[in-house]
PDB file of C-alpha atoms in Angstrom:
ATOM      1  CA  MET O   1      49.005  57.194  29.224  1.00 51.00           C
ATOM      2  CA  SER O   2      51.769  59.900  29.411  1.00 50.00           C
ATOM      3  CA  PRO O   3      51.064  62.898  27.163  1.00 55.00           C
ATOM      4  CA  ASP O   4      54.712  62.585  26.059  1.00 60.00           C
ATOM      5  CA  ARG O   5      54.293  58.880  25.106  1.00 72.00           C
ATOM      6  CA  PRO O   6      52.512  58.251  21.760  1.00 85.00           C
ATOM      7  CA  PHE O   7      49.404  56.090  21.847  1.00 91.00           C
ATOM      8  CA  GLU O   8      49.956  52.570  20.541  1.00 93.00           C
ATOM      9  CA  LEU O   9      47.739  49.666  19.608  1.00 94.00           C
ATOM     10  CA  ARG O  10      49.906  47.069  21.243  1.00 94.00           C
ATOM     11  CA  SER O  11      48.004  43.894  20.219  1.00 94.00           C
ATOM     12  CA  CYS O  12      48.117  44.967  16.630  1.00 94.00           C
ATOM     13  CA  ARG O  13      51.767  45.890  16.743  1.00 94.00           C
ATOM     14  CA  GLN O  14      52.486  42.382  18.013  1.00 94.00           C
ATOM     15  CA  LEU O  15      50.541  40.940  15.111  1.00 93.00           C
ATOM     16  CA  PHE O  16      52.801  42.723  12.659  1.00 92.00           C
ATOM     17  CA  GLU O  17      55.844  41.172  14.336  1.00 92.00           C
ATOM     18  CA  LEU O  18      54.328  37.672  14.326  1.00 92.00           C
ATOM     19  CA  TYR O  19      52.591  37.827  10.970  1.00 91.00           C
ATOM     20  CA  PRO O  20      54.482  40.307   8.670  1.00 88.00           C
ATOM     21  CA  ALA O  21      51.868  39.561   5.910  1.00 82.00           C
ATOM     22  CA  ALA O  22      49.054  41.276   7.992  1.00 85.00           C
ATOM     23  CA  THR O  23      49.514  44.431   5.850  1.00 86.00           C
ATOM     24  CA  SER O  24      45.695  44.918   5.481  1.00 85.00           C
ATOM     25  CA  LEU O  25      45.487  46.044   9.111  1.00 90.00           C
ATOM     26  CA  ARG O  26      48.471  48.355   9.106  1.00 91.00           C
ATOM     27  CA  LEU O  27      46.949  51.421   7.501  1.00 89.00           C
ATOM     28  CA  ALA O  28      44.050  51.712   9.902  1.00 90.00           C
ATOM     29  CA  VAL O  29      46.298  51.064  12.858  1.00 94.00           C
ATOM     30  CA  GLU O  30      48.729  53.816  11.879  1.00 93.00           C
ATOM     31  CA  VAL O  31      45.895  56.343  11.256  1.00 92.00           C
ATOM     32  CA  ILE O  32      44.324  55.579  14.680  1.00 93.00           C
ATOM     33  CA  GLU O  33      47.635  55.970  16.482  1.00 94.00           C
ATOM     34  CA  ARG O  34      48.497  59.150  14.610  1.00 93.00           C
ATOM     35  CA  THR O  35      45.178  60.954  15.020  1.00 89.00           C
ATOM     36  CA  ILE O  36      43.702  59.878  18.313  1.00 89.00           C
ATOM     37  CA  GLN O  37      45.073  62.666  20.429  1.00 89.00           C
ATOM     38  CA  ASP O  38      44.393  65.514  18.176  1.00 86.00           C
ATOM     39  CA  ASP O  39      41.434  64.341  16.122  1.00 84.00           C
ATOM     40  CA  PRO O  40      39.487  61.535  17.839  1.00 82.00           C
ATOM     41  CA  GLY O  41      36.754  61.754  15.200  1.00 80.00           C
ATOM     42  CA  ILE O  42      39.065  60.280  12.679  1.00 83.00           C
ATOM     43  CA  ALA O  43      40.173  57.572  15.096  1.00 84.00           C
ATOM     44  CA  PHE O  44      36.504  56.557  15.770  1.00 82.00           C
ATOM     45  CA  THR O  45      36.051  56.129  11.918  1.00 84.00           C
ATOM     46  CA  HIS O  46      39.099  54.001  11.580  1.00 87.00           C
ATOM     47  CA  CYS O  47      38.279  51.914  14.617  1.00 87.00           C
ATOM     48  CA  ARG O  48      35.274  50.690  12.680  1.00 86.00           C
ATOM     49  CA  GLY O  49      37.301  50.168   9.653  1.00 88.00           C
ATOM     50  CA  LEU O  50      39.854  48.040  11.597  1.00 91.00           C
ATOM     51  CA  LEU O  51      37.207  45.735  12.952  1.00 90.00           C
ATOM     52  CA  GLU O  52      35.699  45.327   9.532  1.00 90.00           C
ATOM     53  CA  THR O  53      39.063  44.766   8.003  1.00 91.00           C
ATOM     54  CA  VAL O  54      40.037  41.924  10.283  1.00 92.00           C
ATOM     55  CA  CYS O  55      36.630  40.245   9.717  1.00 92.00           C
ATOM     56  CA  VAL O  56      36.859  40.528   5.994  1.00 93.00           C
ATOM     57  CA  THR O  57      40.418  39.183   6.114  1.00 92.00           C
ATOM     58  CA  ILE O  58      39.375  36.117   8.148  1.00 93.00           C
ATOM     59  CA  LEU O  59      36.334  35.363   5.884  1.00 93.00           C
ATOM     60  CA  SER O  60      38.465  35.659   2.716  1.00 91.00           C
ATOM     61  CA  ASP O  61      41.174  33.487   4.083  1.00 92.00           C
ATOM     62  CA  ARG O  62      38.537  30.873   4.880  1.00 91.00           C
ATOM     63  CA  GLY O  63      37.180  31.109   1.304  1.00 87.00           C
ATOM     64  CA  GLN O  64      33.854  32.753   2.332  1.00 86.00           C
ATOM     65  CA  GLU O  65      32.347  35.321  -0.012  1.00 84.00           C
ATOM     66  CA  VAL O  66      31.956  38.845   1.340  1.00 88.00           C
ATOM     67  CA  LEU O  67      29.402  41.023  -0.428  1.00 85.00           C
ATOM     68  CA  PRO O  68      30.148  44.783  -1.087  1.00 86.00           C
ATOM     69  CA  ASN O  69      29.262  47.075   1.842  1.00 87.00           C
ATOM     70  CA  PRO O  70      28.296  44.279   4.377  1.00 89.00           C
ATOM     71  CA  ASN O  71      26.562  44.976   7.654  1.00 87.00           C
ATOM     72  CA  PRO O  72      29.194  45.272  10.484  1.00 85.00           C
ATOM     73  CA  ASN O  73      27.242  42.927  12.667  1.00 84.00           C
ATOM     74  CA  TRP O  74      26.904  40.384   9.951  1.00 89.00           C
ATOM     75  CA  LEU O  75      30.654  40.555   9.285  1.00 90.00           C
ATOM     76  CA  MET O  76      31.467  39.943  12.985  1.00 86.00           C
ATOM     77  CA  THR O  77      28.887  37.132  13.360  1.00 85.00           C
ATOM     78  CA  GLN O  78      30.214  35.348  10.295  1.00 88.00           C
ATOM     79  CA  ALA O  79      33.916  35.942  11.392  1.00 88.00           C
ATOM     80  CA  ILE O  80      33.480  34.515  14.851  1.00 83.00           C
ATOM     81  CA  ARG O  81      31.532  31.570  13.465  1.00 83.00           C
ATOM     82  CA  THR O  82      34.465  30.470  11.436  1.00 86.00           C
ATOM     83  CA  LEU O  83      36.882  30.698  14.477  1.00 84.00           C
ATOM     84  CA  GLN O  84      36.904  27.921  17.040  1.00 75.00           C
ATOM     85  CA  LEU O  85      35.735  30.006  19.983  1.00 68.00           C
ATOM     86  CA  THR O  86      34.412  26.981  21.896  1.00 63.00           C
ATOM     87  CA  ALA O  87      35.486  25.285  25.029  1.00 53.00           C
ATOM     88  CA  LEU O  88      38.020  22.507  24.376  1.00 58.00           C
ATOM     89  CA  ASN O  89      36.307  20.437  26.959  1.00 63.00           C
ATOM     90  CA  PRO O  90      32.502  20.141  26.120  1.00 61.00           C
ATOM     91  CA  ASP O  91      31.770  19.259  29.794  1.00 69.00           C
ATOM     92  CA  ASP O  92      33.344  22.566  31.101  1.00 69.00           C
ATOM     93  CA  LYS O  93      30.174  24.624  31.565  1.00 71.00           C
ATOM     94  CA  ASP O  94      31.977  27.612  32.987  1.00 75.00           C
ATOM     95  CA  ALA O  95      34.209  27.866  29.966  1.00 70.00           C
ATOM     96  CA  GLU O  96      31.153  27.442  27.673  1.00 65.00           C
ATOM     97  CA  ARG O  97      29.379  30.386  29.487  1.00 71.00           C
ATOM     98  CA  GLY O  98      32.659  32.399  29.304  1.00 73.00           C
ATOM     99  CA  VAL O  99      32.857  31.856  25.547  1.00 69.00           C
ATOM    100  CA  ALA O 100      29.254  32.908  25.062  1.00 66.00           C
ATOM    101  CA  SER O 101      29.919  36.089  26.941  1.00 75.00           C
ATOM    102  CA  VAL O 102      33.000  36.861  24.875  1.00 72.00           C
ATOM    103  CA  LEU O 103      30.843  36.367  21.703  1.00 66.00           C
ATOM    104  CA  ARG O 104      28.223  38.688  22.979  1.00 71.00           C
ATOM    105  CA  GLY O 105      30.792  41.243  24.027  1.00 77.00           C
ATOM    106  CA  LEU O 106      32.291  41.321  20.574  1.00 75.00           C
ATOM    107  CA  ASN O 107      28.921  41.996  18.949  1.00 75.00           C
ATOM    108  CA  SER O 108      28.255  44.662  21.591  1.00 81.00           C
ATOM    109  CA  LEU O 109      31.682  46.195  20.748  1.00 79.00           C
ATOM    110  CA  VAL O 110      30.644  46.423  17.091  1.00 78.00           C
ATOM    111  CA  ASP O 111      27.412  48.047  18.014  1.00 80.00           C
ATOM    112  CA  GLY O 112      29.235  50.638  20.198  1.00 79.00           C
ATOM    113  CA  VAL O 113      31.907  51.399  17.604  1.00 79.00           C
ATOM    114  CA  VAL O 114      29.368  51.846  14.746  1.00 75.00           C
ATOM    115  CA  ALA O 115      27.303  54.178  16.930  1.00 77.00           C
ATOM    116  CA  LEU O 116      30.362  56.201  17.829  1.00 73.00           C
ATOM    117  CA  ARG O 117      31.523  56.299  14.292  1.00 69.00           C
ATOM    118  CA  ASN O 118      28.061  57.486  13.149  1.00 69.00           C
ATOM    119  CA  SER O 119      28.034  60.185  15.832  1.00 67.00           C
ATOM    120  CA  GLN O 120      31.569  61.228  16.246  1.00 61.00           C
ATOM    121  CA  GLY O 121      33.433  59.996  13.199  1.00 60.00           C
ATOM    122  CA  ILE O 122      34.344  61.764  10.047  1.00 55.00           C
ATOM    123  CA  GLY O 123      31.630  60.851   7.505  1.00 50.00           C
ATOM    124  CA  PRO O 124      31.666  61.245   3.703  1.00 41.00           C
ATOM    125  CA  HIS O 125      29.789  64.491   3.927  1.00 42.00           C
ATOM    126  CA  GLY O 126      31.936  66.053   6.629  1.00 46.00           C
ATOM    127  CA  ARG O 127      30.650  67.456  10.028  1.00 49.00           C
ATOM    128  CA  ASP O 128      30.158  70.885  11.473  1.00 46.00           C
ATOM    129  CA  ALA O 129      33.544  72.214  12.548  1.00 44.00           C
ATOM    130  CA  LEU O 130      31.998  73.675  15.731  1.00 37.00           C
ATOM    131  CA  GLU O 131      30.138  70.551  16.697  1.00 48.00           C
ATOM    132  CA  PRO O 132      31.563  69.071  19.950  1.00 48.00           C
ATOM    133  CA  VAL O 133      33.354  65.710  19.759  1.00 56.00           C
ATOM    134  CA  LEU O 134      33.722  63.249  22.648  1.00 63.00           C
ATOM    135  CA  SER O 135      36.964  63.614  24.524  1.00 71.00           C
ATOM    136  CA  VAL O 136      40.123  61.770  23.615  1.00 82.00           C
ATOM    137  CA  ASP O 137      39.474  59.488  26.625  1.00 84.00           C
ATOM    138  CA  TYR O 138      36.538  57.894  24.878  1.00 84.00           C
ATOM    139  CA  ALA O 139      38.505  57.409  21.692  1.00 84.00           C
ATOM    140  CA  ILE O 140      41.417  55.711  23.593  1.00 89.00           C
ATOM    141  CA  LEU O 141      38.904  53.429  25.420  1.00 87.00           C
ATOM    142  CA  THR O 142      37.324  52.493  22.177  1.00 87.00           C
ATOM    143  CA  ALA O 143      40.591  51.971  20.264  1.00 90.00           C
ATOM    144  CA  THR O 144      41.958  49.863  23.128  1.00 91.00           C
ATOM    145  CA  ALA O 145      38.936  47.629  23.098  1.00 89.00           C
ATOM    146  CA  VAL O 146      39.129  47.279  19.350  1.00 91.00           C
ATOM    147  CA  ASP O 147      42.864  46.541  19.577  1.00 93.00           C
ATOM    148  CA  THR O 148      42.204  43.642  21.993  1.00 90.00           C
ATOM    149  CA  ALA O 149      39.384  42.216  19.923  1.00 89.00           C
ATOM    150  CA  VAL O 150      41.408  42.405  16.675  1.00 92.00           C
ATOM    151  CA  GLY O 151      44.399  40.824  18.265  1.00 92.00           C
ATOM    152  CA  LEU O 152      42.420  37.905  19.700  1.00 88.00           C
ATOM    153  CA  MET O 153      40.562  37.161  16.500  1.00 89.00           C
ATOM    154  CA  PHE O 154      43.580  37.443  14.195  1.00 92.00           C
ATOM    155  CA  ARG O 155      45.818  35.307  16.439  1.00 91.00           C
ATOM    156  CA  LEU O 156      43.107  32.582  16.747  1.00 89.00           C
ATOM    157  CA  HIS O 157      42.636  32.652  12.973  1.00 92.00           C
ATOM    158  CA  GLN O 158      46.284  32.388  12.122  1.00 92.00           C
ATOM    159  CA  GLU O 159      46.836  29.598  14.707  1.00 91.00           C
ATOM    160  CA  GLN O 160      43.926  27.655  13.278  1.00 90.00           C
ATOM    161  CA  ILE O 161      44.863  27.848   9.710  1.00 90.00           C
ATOM    162  CA  SER O 162      48.396  26.965  10.589  1.00 90.00           C
ATOM    163  CA  ARG O 163      47.280  23.775  12.380  1.00 88.00           C
ATOM    164  CA  ASP O 164      44.980  22.812   9.457  1.00 88.00           C
ATOM    165  CA  PRO O 165      45.969  24.430   6.203  1.00 88.00           C
ATOM    166  CA  ILE O 166      42.974  22.949   4.541  1.00 88.00           C
ATOM    167  CA  ASN O 167      40.938  25.815   6.234  1.00 86.00           C
ATOM    168  CA  HIS O 168      43.037  28.377   4.517  1.00 90.00           C
ATOM    169  CA  LEU O 169      40.998  28.744   1.222  1.00 90.00           C
ATOM    170  CA  ARG O 170      42.034  32.096  -0.130  1.00 88.00           C
ATOM    171  CA  PHE O 171      42.735  31.440  -3.739  1.00 89.00           C
ATOM    172  CA  GLY O 172      46.336  31.154  -4.611  1.00 90.00           C
ATOM    173  CA  VAL O 173      47.503  29.530  -1.351  1.00 90.00           C
ATOM    174  CA  HIS O 174      47.398  26.025  -2.624  1.00 92.00           C
ATOM    175  CA  THR O 175      49.364  26.439  -5.805  1.00 94.00           C
ATOM    176  CA  ASP O 176      50.245  22.725  -6.289  1.00 94.00           C
ATOM    177  CA  PHE O 177      46.455  21.824  -6.122  1.00 93.00           C
ATOM    178  CA  ASP O 178      45.502  24.688  -8.429  1.00 94.00           C
ATOM    179  CA  GLY O 179      48.206  23.503 -10.846  1.00 94.00           C
ATOM    180  CA  TYR O 180      46.858  19.940 -10.713  1.00 93.00           C
ATOM    181  CA  LEU O 181      43.281  21.174 -11.565  1.00 93.00           C
ATOM    182  CA  ASP O 182      44.471  23.375 -14.367  1.00 92.00           C
ATOM    183  CA  ALA O 183      46.553  20.585 -15.906  1.00 93.00           C
ATOM    184  CA  LYS O 184      43.730  18.055 -15.582  1.00 91.00           C
ATOM    185  CA  TYR O 185      41.180  20.373 -17.166  1.00 92.00           C
ATOM    186  CA  SER O 186      43.453  22.303 -19.560  1.00 88.00           C
ATOM    187  CA  ASP O 187      41.228  22.073 -22.538  1.00 83.00           C
ATOM    188  CA  ILE O 188      38.274  24.170 -21.100  1.00 86.00           C
ATOM    189  CA  GLU O 189      37.467  27.098 -23.297  1.00 85.00           C
ATOM    190  CA  ILE O 190      34.499  29.566 -23.622  1.00 86.00           C
ATOM    191  CA  GLU O 191      34.309  31.449 -26.955  1.00 82.00           C
ATOM    192  CA  GLU O 192      37.937  30.373 -27.605  1.00 81.00           C
ATOM    193  CA  VAL O 193      39.081  31.862 -24.273  1.00 87.00           C
ATOM    194  CA  PRO O 194      41.009  29.410 -22.029  1.00 87.00           C
ATOM    195  CA  ILE O 195      39.513  29.101 -18.596  1.00 90.00           C
ATOM    196  CA  SER O 196      41.394  28.361 -15.468  1.00 93.00           C
ATOM    197  CA  ALA O 197      39.739  25.333 -13.848  1.00 92.00           C
ATOM    198  CA  SER O 198      41.080  26.102 -10.333  1.00 93.00           C
ATOM    199  CA  GLN O 199      39.836  29.674 -10.398  1.00 92.00           C
ATOM    200  CA  ALA O 200      36.476  28.675 -11.848  1.00 92.00           C
ATOM    201  CA  LEU O 201      35.857  26.028  -9.183  1.00 91.00           C
ATOM    202  CA  HIS O 202      37.018  28.243  -6.355  1.00 90.00           C
ATOM    203  CA  HIS O 203      34.762  31.074  -7.520  1.00 86.00           C
ATOM    204  CA  GLN O 204      31.748  28.924  -8.286  1.00 88.00           C
ATOM    205  CA  ASP O 205      31.641  26.381  -5.484  1.00 89.00           C
ATOM    206  CA  ARG O 206      34.011  26.845  -2.452  1.00 85.00           C
ATOM    207  CA  LEU O 207      32.699  23.620  -0.817  1.00 85.00           C
ATOM    208  CA  ALA O 208      33.559  21.597  -3.888  1.00 91.00           C
ATOM    209  CA  TYR O 209      36.919  23.304  -4.113  1.00 91.00           C
ATOM    210  CA  ARG O 210      37.609  22.284  -0.497  1.00 89.00           C
ATOM    211  CA  LYS O 211      36.407  18.736  -1.023  1.00 91.00           C
ATOM    212  CA  SER O 212      38.624  18.274  -3.998  1.00 92.00           C
ATOM    213  CA  LEU O 213      41.589  19.846  -2.073  1.00 93.00           C
ATOM    214  CA  VAL O 214      41.088  17.396   0.774  1.00 92.00           C
ATOM    215  CA  GLU O 215      41.046  14.377  -1.631  1.00 92.00           C
ATOM    216  CA  PHE O 216      44.201  15.725  -3.368  1.00 92.00           C
ATOM    217  CA  ARG O 217      46.036  16.060   0.000  1.00 89.00           C
ATOM    218  CA  ASN O 218      45.017  12.660   1.130  1.00 90.00           C
ATOM    219  CA  ARG O 219      46.201  11.089  -2.095  1.00 89.00           C
ATOM    220  CA  SER O 220      49.507  12.964  -1.885  1.00 84.00           C
ATOM    221  CA  GLU O 221      49.971  11.760   1.724  1.00 81.00           C
ATOM    222  CA  ALA O 222      49.215   8.145   0.799  1.00 80.00           C
ATOM    223  CA  GLU O 223      51.672   8.276  -2.144  1.00 78.00           C
ATOM    224  CA  ASN O 224      54.368   9.709   0.050  1.00 72.00           C
ATOM    225  CA  GLU O 225      53.817   7.027   2.628  1.00 69.00           C
ATOM    226  CA  GLU O 226      54.059   4.382  -0.073  1.00 66.00           C
ATOM    227  CA  ILE O 227      57.258   5.781  -1.354  1.00 67.00           C
ATOM    228  CA  ALA O 228      58.702   5.979   2.212  1.00 62.00           C
ATOM    229  CA  GLU O 229      57.729   2.335   2.856  1.00 65.00           C
ATOM    230  CA  GLY O 230      59.277   1.196  -0.480  1.00 63.00           C
ATOM    231  CA  GLU O 231      62.577   3.023   0.381  1.00 61.00           C
ATOM    232  CA  SER O 232      62.557   1.407   3.864  1.00 60.00           C
ATOM    233  CA  MET O 233      61.981  -2.051   2.410  1.00 57.00           C
ATOM    234  CA  SER O 234      64.781  -1.487  -0.144  1.00 60.00           C
ATOM    235  CA  GLU O 235      67.203  -0.428   2.571  1.00 60.00           C
ATOM    236  CA  ASN O 236      66.361  -3.488   4.663  1.00 59.00           C
ATOM    237  CA  SER O 237      66.887  -5.885   1.808  1.00 59.00           C
ATOM    238  CA  ASN O 238      70.263  -4.314   1.074  1.00 60.00           C
ATOM    239  CA  GLY O 239      71.175  -4.605   4.659  1.00 53.00           C
TER     240      GLY O 239
END
């Protein structure tokens, strides 16, 4: 990389172009790019933050609860479990072994980034100003690896929820379904306080929320097909 050319997380920058709503990643990306040359310790810290942010985003979009201050390896493991990182052809053993290696590599990347952040990053209690920090080359290597992993995971996640919106379970995405639940159970109150049925079901039991959502979508599709068939029969009889 030329010293006159600023460092850039290319995969993440492409995500911003493809998915403008990916604002949760932007802050960490901009900090890494801005500090990596002059203060790699800050870059190490935000590399870990970027990995954790993409994992939390994926899990939240899939309707999975994330506890406060989760373990980084737990986050990565849960995130990749939600993604379809499996061979399309179950008989393709080479692809299966390749996918397994990718998964192991992602977890190893987390271990490395956490270790570097703990050793070289800027912690909550500060660090000795005279303590040596790894050269910028290590920071660039780490940031580039994180950039590639984040780009892969976020792209797969977005492609999969686009193909099957039922898997996008962040509350507020399915407004028509939420409105249906709230209208159906509009008389729920606790201590004279109205309760949103959709929020309550989503918060209390995500599997039940998803099951009801699937049934709602299936009914809607069936009703639309009946309407389309009725219109077609009406046109034929008039013809």
